Coordinates of C-alpha atoms in Angstrom, one line a residue:
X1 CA 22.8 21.7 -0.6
X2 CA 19.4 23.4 -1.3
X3 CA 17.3 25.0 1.8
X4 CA 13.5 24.6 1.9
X5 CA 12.6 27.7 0.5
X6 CA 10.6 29.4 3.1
X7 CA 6.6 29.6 2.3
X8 CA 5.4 31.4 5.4
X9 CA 4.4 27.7 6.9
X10 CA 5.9 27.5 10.1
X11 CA 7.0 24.1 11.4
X12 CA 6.1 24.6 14.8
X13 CA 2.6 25.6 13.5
X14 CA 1.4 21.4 15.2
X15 CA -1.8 20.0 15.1
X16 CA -4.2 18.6 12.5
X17 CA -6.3 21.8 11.6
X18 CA -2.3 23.4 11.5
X19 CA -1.0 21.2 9.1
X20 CA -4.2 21.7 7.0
X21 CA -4.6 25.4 7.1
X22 CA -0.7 24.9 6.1
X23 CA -1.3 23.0 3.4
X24 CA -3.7 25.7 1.9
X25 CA -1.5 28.3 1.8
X26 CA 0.7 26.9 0.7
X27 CA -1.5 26.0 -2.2
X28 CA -2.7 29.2 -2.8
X29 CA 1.3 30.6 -3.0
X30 CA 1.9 27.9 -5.7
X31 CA -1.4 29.2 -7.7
X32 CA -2.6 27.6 -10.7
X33 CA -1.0 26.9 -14.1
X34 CA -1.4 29.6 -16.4
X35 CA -4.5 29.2 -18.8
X36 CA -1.7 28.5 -21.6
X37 CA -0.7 25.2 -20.2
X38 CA -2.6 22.9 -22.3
X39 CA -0.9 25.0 -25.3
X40 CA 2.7 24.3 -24.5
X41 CA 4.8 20.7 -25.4
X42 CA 4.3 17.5 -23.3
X43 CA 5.5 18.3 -20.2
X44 CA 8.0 15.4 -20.0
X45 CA 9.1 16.6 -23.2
X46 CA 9.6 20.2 -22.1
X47 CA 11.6 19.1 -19.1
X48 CA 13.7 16.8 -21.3
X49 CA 13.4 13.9 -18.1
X50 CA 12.2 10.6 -18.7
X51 CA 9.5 8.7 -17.7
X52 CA 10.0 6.3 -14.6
X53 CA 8.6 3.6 -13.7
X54 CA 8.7 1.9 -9.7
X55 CA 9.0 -2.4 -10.4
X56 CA 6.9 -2.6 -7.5
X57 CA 4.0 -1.9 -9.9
X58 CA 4.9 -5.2 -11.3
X59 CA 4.6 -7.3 -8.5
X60 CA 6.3 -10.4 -8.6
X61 CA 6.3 -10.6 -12.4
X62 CA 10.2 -9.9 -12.9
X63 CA 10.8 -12.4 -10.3
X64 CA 10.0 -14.9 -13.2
X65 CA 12.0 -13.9 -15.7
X66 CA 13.7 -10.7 -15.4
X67 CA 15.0 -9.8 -18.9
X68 CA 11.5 -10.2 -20.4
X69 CA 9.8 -7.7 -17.7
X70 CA 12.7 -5.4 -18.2
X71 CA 11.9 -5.6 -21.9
X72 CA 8.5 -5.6 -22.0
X73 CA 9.0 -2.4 -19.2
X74 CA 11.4 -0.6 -22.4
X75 CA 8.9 -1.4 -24.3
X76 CA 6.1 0.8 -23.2
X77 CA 9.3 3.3 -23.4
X78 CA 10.1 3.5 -19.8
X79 CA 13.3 4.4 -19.7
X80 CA 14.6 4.7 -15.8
X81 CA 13.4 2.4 -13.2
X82 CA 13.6 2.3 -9.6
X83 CA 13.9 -0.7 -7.6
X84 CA 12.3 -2.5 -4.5
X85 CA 14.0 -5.5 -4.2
X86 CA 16.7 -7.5 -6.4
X87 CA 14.6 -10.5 -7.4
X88 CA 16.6 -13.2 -5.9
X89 CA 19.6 -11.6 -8.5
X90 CA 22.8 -9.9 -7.7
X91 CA 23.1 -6.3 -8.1
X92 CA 25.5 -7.1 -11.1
X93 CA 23.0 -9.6 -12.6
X94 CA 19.9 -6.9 -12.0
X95 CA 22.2 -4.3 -13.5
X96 CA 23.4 -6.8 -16.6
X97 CA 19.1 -7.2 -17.2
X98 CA 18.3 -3.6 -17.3
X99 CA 21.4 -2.4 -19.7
X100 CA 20.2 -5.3 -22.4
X101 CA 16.8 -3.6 -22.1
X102 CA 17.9 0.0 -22.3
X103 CA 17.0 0.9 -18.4
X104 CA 18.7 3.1 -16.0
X105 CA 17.9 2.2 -12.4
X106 CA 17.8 5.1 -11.0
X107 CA 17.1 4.4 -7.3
X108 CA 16.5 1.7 -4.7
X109 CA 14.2 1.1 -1.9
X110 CA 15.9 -0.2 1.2
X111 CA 14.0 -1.2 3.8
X112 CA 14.8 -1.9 7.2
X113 CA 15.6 -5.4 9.0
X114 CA 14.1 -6.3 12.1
X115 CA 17.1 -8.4 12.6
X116 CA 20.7 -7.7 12.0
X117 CA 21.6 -8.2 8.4
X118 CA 23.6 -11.2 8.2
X119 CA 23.0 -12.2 3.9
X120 CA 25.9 -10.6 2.1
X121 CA 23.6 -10.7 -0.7
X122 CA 20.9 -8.5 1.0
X123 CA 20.8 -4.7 0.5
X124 CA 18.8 -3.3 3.4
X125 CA 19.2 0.3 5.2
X126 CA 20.6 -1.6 8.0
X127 CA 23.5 -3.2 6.1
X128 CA 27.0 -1.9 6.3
X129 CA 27.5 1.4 4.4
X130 CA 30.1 0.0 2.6
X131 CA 27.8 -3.0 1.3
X132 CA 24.7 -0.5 0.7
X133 CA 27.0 1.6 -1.4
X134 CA 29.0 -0.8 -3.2
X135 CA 25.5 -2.7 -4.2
X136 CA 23.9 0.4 -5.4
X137 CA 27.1 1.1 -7.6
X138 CA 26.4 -2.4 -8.8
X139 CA 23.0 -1.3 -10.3
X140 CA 24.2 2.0 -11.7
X141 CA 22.3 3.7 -8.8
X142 CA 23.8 6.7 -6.4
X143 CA 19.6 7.3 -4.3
X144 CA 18.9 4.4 -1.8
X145 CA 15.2 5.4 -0.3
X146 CA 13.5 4.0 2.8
X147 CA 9.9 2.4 1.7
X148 CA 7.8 2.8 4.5
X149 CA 8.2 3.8 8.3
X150 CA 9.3 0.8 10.7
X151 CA 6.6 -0.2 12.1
X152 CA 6.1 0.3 16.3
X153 CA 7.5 -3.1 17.9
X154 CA 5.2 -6.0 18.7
X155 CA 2.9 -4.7 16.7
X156 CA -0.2 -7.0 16.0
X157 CA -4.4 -6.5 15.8
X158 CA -6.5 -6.8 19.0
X159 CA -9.5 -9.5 18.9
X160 CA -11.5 -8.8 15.7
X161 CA -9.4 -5.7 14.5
X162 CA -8.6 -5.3 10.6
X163 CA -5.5 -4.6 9.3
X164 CA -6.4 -0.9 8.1
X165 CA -7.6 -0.1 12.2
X166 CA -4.3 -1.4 13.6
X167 CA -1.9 0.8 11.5
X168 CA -3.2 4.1 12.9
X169 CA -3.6 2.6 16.2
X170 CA -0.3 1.3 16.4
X171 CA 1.2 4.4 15.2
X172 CA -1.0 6.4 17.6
X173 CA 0.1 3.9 20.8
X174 CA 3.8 4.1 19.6
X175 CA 3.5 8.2 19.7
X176 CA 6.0 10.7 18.8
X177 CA 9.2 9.0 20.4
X178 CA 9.2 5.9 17.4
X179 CA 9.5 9.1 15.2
X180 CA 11.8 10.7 16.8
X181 CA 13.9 7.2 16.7
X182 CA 13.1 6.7 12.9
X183 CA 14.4 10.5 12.1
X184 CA 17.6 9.5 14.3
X185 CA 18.2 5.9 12.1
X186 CA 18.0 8.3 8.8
X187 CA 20.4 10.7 10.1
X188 CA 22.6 8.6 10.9
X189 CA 22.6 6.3 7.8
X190 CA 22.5 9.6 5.7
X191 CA 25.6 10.4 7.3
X192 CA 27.0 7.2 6.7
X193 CA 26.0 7.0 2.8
X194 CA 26.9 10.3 2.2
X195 CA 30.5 10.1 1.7
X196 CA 30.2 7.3 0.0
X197 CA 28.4 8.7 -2.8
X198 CA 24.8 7.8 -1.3
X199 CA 21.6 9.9 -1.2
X200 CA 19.6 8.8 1.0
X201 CA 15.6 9.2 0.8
X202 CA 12.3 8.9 2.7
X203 CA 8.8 7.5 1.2
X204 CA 5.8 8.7 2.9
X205 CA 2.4 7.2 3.0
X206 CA -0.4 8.3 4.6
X207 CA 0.3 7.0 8.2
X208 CA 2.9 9.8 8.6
X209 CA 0.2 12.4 8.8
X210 CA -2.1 11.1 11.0
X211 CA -2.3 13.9 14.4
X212 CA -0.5 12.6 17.8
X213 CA -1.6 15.3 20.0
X214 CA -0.6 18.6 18.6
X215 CA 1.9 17.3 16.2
X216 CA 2.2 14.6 13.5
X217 CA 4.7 11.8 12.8
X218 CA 5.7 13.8 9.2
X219 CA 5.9 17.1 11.4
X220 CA 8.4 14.9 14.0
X221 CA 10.6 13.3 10.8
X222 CA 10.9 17.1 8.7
X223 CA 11.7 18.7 12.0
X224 CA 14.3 15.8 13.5
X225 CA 16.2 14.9 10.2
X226 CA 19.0 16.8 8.6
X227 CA 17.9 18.3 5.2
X228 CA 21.9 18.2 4.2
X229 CA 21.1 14.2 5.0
X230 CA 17.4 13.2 4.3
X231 CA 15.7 14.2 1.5
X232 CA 12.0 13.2 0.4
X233 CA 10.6 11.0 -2.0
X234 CA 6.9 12.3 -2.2
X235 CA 3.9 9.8 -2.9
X236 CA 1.5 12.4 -3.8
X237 CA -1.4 9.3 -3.9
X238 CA -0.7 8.8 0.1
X239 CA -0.4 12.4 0.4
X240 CA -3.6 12.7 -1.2
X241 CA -5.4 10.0 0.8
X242 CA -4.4 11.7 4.0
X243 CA -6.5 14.5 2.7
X244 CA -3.5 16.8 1.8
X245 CA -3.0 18.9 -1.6
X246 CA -0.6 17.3 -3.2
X247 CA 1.2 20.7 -5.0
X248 CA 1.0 22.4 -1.3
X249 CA 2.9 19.6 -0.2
X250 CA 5.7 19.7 -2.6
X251 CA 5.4 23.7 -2.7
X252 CA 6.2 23.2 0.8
X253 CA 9.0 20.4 0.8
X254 CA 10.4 23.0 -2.1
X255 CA 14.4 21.7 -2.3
X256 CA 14.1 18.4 0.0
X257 CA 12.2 16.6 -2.4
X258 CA 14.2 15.1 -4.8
X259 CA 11.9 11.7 -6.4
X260 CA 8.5 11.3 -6.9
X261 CA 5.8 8.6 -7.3
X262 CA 3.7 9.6 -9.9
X263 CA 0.4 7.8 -8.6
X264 CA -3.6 8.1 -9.0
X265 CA -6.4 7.3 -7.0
X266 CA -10.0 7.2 -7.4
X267 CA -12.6 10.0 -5.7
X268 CA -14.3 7.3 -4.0
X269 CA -11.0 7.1 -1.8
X270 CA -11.9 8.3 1.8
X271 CA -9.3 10.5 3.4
X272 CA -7.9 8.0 6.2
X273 CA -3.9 7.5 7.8
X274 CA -4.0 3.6 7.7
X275 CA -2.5 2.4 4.6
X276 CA -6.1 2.6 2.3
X277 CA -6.7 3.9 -0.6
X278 CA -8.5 3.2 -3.7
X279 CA -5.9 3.0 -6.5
X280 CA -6.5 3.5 -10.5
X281 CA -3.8 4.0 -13.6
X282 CA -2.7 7.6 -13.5
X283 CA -4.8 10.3 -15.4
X284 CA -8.0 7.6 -14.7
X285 CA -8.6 9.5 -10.7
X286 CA -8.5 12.6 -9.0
X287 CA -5.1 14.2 -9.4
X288 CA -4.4 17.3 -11.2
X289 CA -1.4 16.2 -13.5
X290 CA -1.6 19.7 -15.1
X291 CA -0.5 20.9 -12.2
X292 CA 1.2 18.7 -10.0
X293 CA 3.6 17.4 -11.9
X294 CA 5.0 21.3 -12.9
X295 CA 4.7 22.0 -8.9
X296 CA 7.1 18.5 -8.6
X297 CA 9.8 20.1 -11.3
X298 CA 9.7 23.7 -9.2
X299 CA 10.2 21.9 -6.4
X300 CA 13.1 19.8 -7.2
X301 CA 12.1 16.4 -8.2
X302 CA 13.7 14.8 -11.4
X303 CA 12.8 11.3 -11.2
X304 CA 9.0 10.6 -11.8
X305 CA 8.3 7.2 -10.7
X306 CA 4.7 5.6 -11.9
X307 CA 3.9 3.4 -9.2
X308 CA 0.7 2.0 -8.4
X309 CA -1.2 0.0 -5.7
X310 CA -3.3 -3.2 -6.0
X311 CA -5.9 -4.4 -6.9
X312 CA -6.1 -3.8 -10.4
X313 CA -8.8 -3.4 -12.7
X314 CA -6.0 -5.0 -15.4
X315 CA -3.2 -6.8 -16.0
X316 CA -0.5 -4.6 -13.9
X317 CA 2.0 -4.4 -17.3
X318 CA -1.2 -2.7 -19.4
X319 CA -1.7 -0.7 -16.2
X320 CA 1.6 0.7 -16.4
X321 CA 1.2 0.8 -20.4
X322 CA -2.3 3.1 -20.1
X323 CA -0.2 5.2 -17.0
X324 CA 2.7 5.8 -19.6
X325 CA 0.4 6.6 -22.6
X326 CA -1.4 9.4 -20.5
X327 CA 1.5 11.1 -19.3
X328 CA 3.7 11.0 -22.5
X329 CA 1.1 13.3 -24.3
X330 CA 0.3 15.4 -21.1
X331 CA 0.8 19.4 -21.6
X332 CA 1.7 21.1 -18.6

């Protein structure tokens, strides 16, 4: 199993202004593409990986008929897919959909019950090992990832309090212990997928990063989990929104992250840890493809998942057709 590869970042540096000063020089390690990179092939073509695509992009659109989204998704020339949720299907009937349409499923989010998983049917990170694995074998997939961070218990707004203010106040209230507990659920169901064939993975968003204290809920989960059990599945959109460099962050992460969600967001976004951005088809916002995606390859991801957030300016299959387009013809 791969180490982080030192980059002069130390873990214990905590705080806010740490992690960002972090960040930076991490950044500045990393350095910019040569001048040439706009000379060399397509860069999907140069790594020889295909383009992915997260369903969640979709919506509920499979849902309705399965075999048409899956062939709609192949199509575009999408080729591996990953997976958050099974679409009222078994895993054998999901798996059946995506062969006819020339898919891989590569990977699929598990989320977490609040209640004990009782549906045989159900794959949830909380199942039985057994169950997770043999339903991931089902679809063709050995990477289960966790979505999102469980939220803090009893966790609802205060009189006249938005969504987006009671994330980060929730989070905040909830301090570093509810990370310390999710890093301890991850070891523990890494250790239990991983004889059975599993990788397990963690999806940040942008709540991770917010400061409690001198520390911050990503700082607690890198520190507490075993990199030999947890790897990362870095969102550089959510990265981004938490006003982070996206290729310090992988640069960092170098040998832990193993998936990506290749995602866009506009400038307008403003840098914020509750769940906000303001999403757009990838190459349309702010991120440097020239040089994240490269940074991603360095730093060990090989499956590149276009995902992206609602609203949408479009129909969410013609988002995910322009999102293809742009990065099948990208040089980096």
């Amino acid at each position: 199993m791969t180490d982080i590869v030192a980059t002069g970042i130390s873990d214990q540096a905590f705080g806010r202004r740490g992690v960002l000063a972090g960040f930076a020089s991490a950044a500045l390690v990393a350095g910019a593409e040569p001048a040439f990179a706009a000379s060399r092939r397509p860069f999907f073509d140069r790594i020889n990986r295909p383009i992915g695509l997260q369903m969640y992009t979709l919506g509920d659109e499979p849902r309705a008929d399965l075999d048409a989204a899956f062939a709609r998704v192949a199509a575009i020339g999408y080729r591996d897919i990953e997976l958050p949720q099974l679409y009222g299907k078994s895993p054998a009937e999901v798996r059946a959909a995506a062969d006819r349409a020339g898919l891989a499923i590569s990977s699929f989010h598990l989320a977490v019950s609040t209640q004990p998983v009782s549906d045989p049917a159900s794959l949830m990170l909380n199942s039985e090992p057994s169950r997770i694995a043999d339903g991931l074998g089902a679809l063709g997939a050995r990477a289960g990832v966790l979505p999102i961070a469980p939220f803090p218990p009893n966790m609802k707004p205060r009189p006249g309090e938005g969504f987006m203010t009671m994330i980060p106040r929730a989070f905040a209230e909830a301090g570093v212990d509810h990370w310390k507990r999710t890093a301890a659920m991850l070891n523990d169901r890494g250790a239990a997928l991983r004889p059975l064939g599993i990788t397990l993975g963690y999806h940040n968003h942008n709540i991770e990063f917010a400061p409690i204290g001198q520390t911050t809920g990503w700082d607690v989960l890198m520190r507490e989990t075993d990199p030999r059990l947890v790897f990362v599945e870095a969102d550089v959109a959510w990265v981004a929104a938490a006003g982070l460099d996206p290729v310090a962050f992988l640069h960092r992460y170098r040998g832990r992250v193993r998936w990506m969600h290749v995602k866009d967001l506009k400038a307008e976004t403003v840098t914020n840890f509750g769940l906000n951005m303001a999403p757009t088809e990838v190459g349309s916002g702010k991120q440097d493809w020239a040089r994240i995606l490269p940074s991603a390859h360095r730093a060990g991801v090989r499956h590149f998942y276009v995902e992206q957030e609602p609203p949408f300016a479009m129909a969410r299959m013609d988002s995910a057709a322009k999102s293809f387009g742009f990065l099948k013809s990208l040089r980096a």
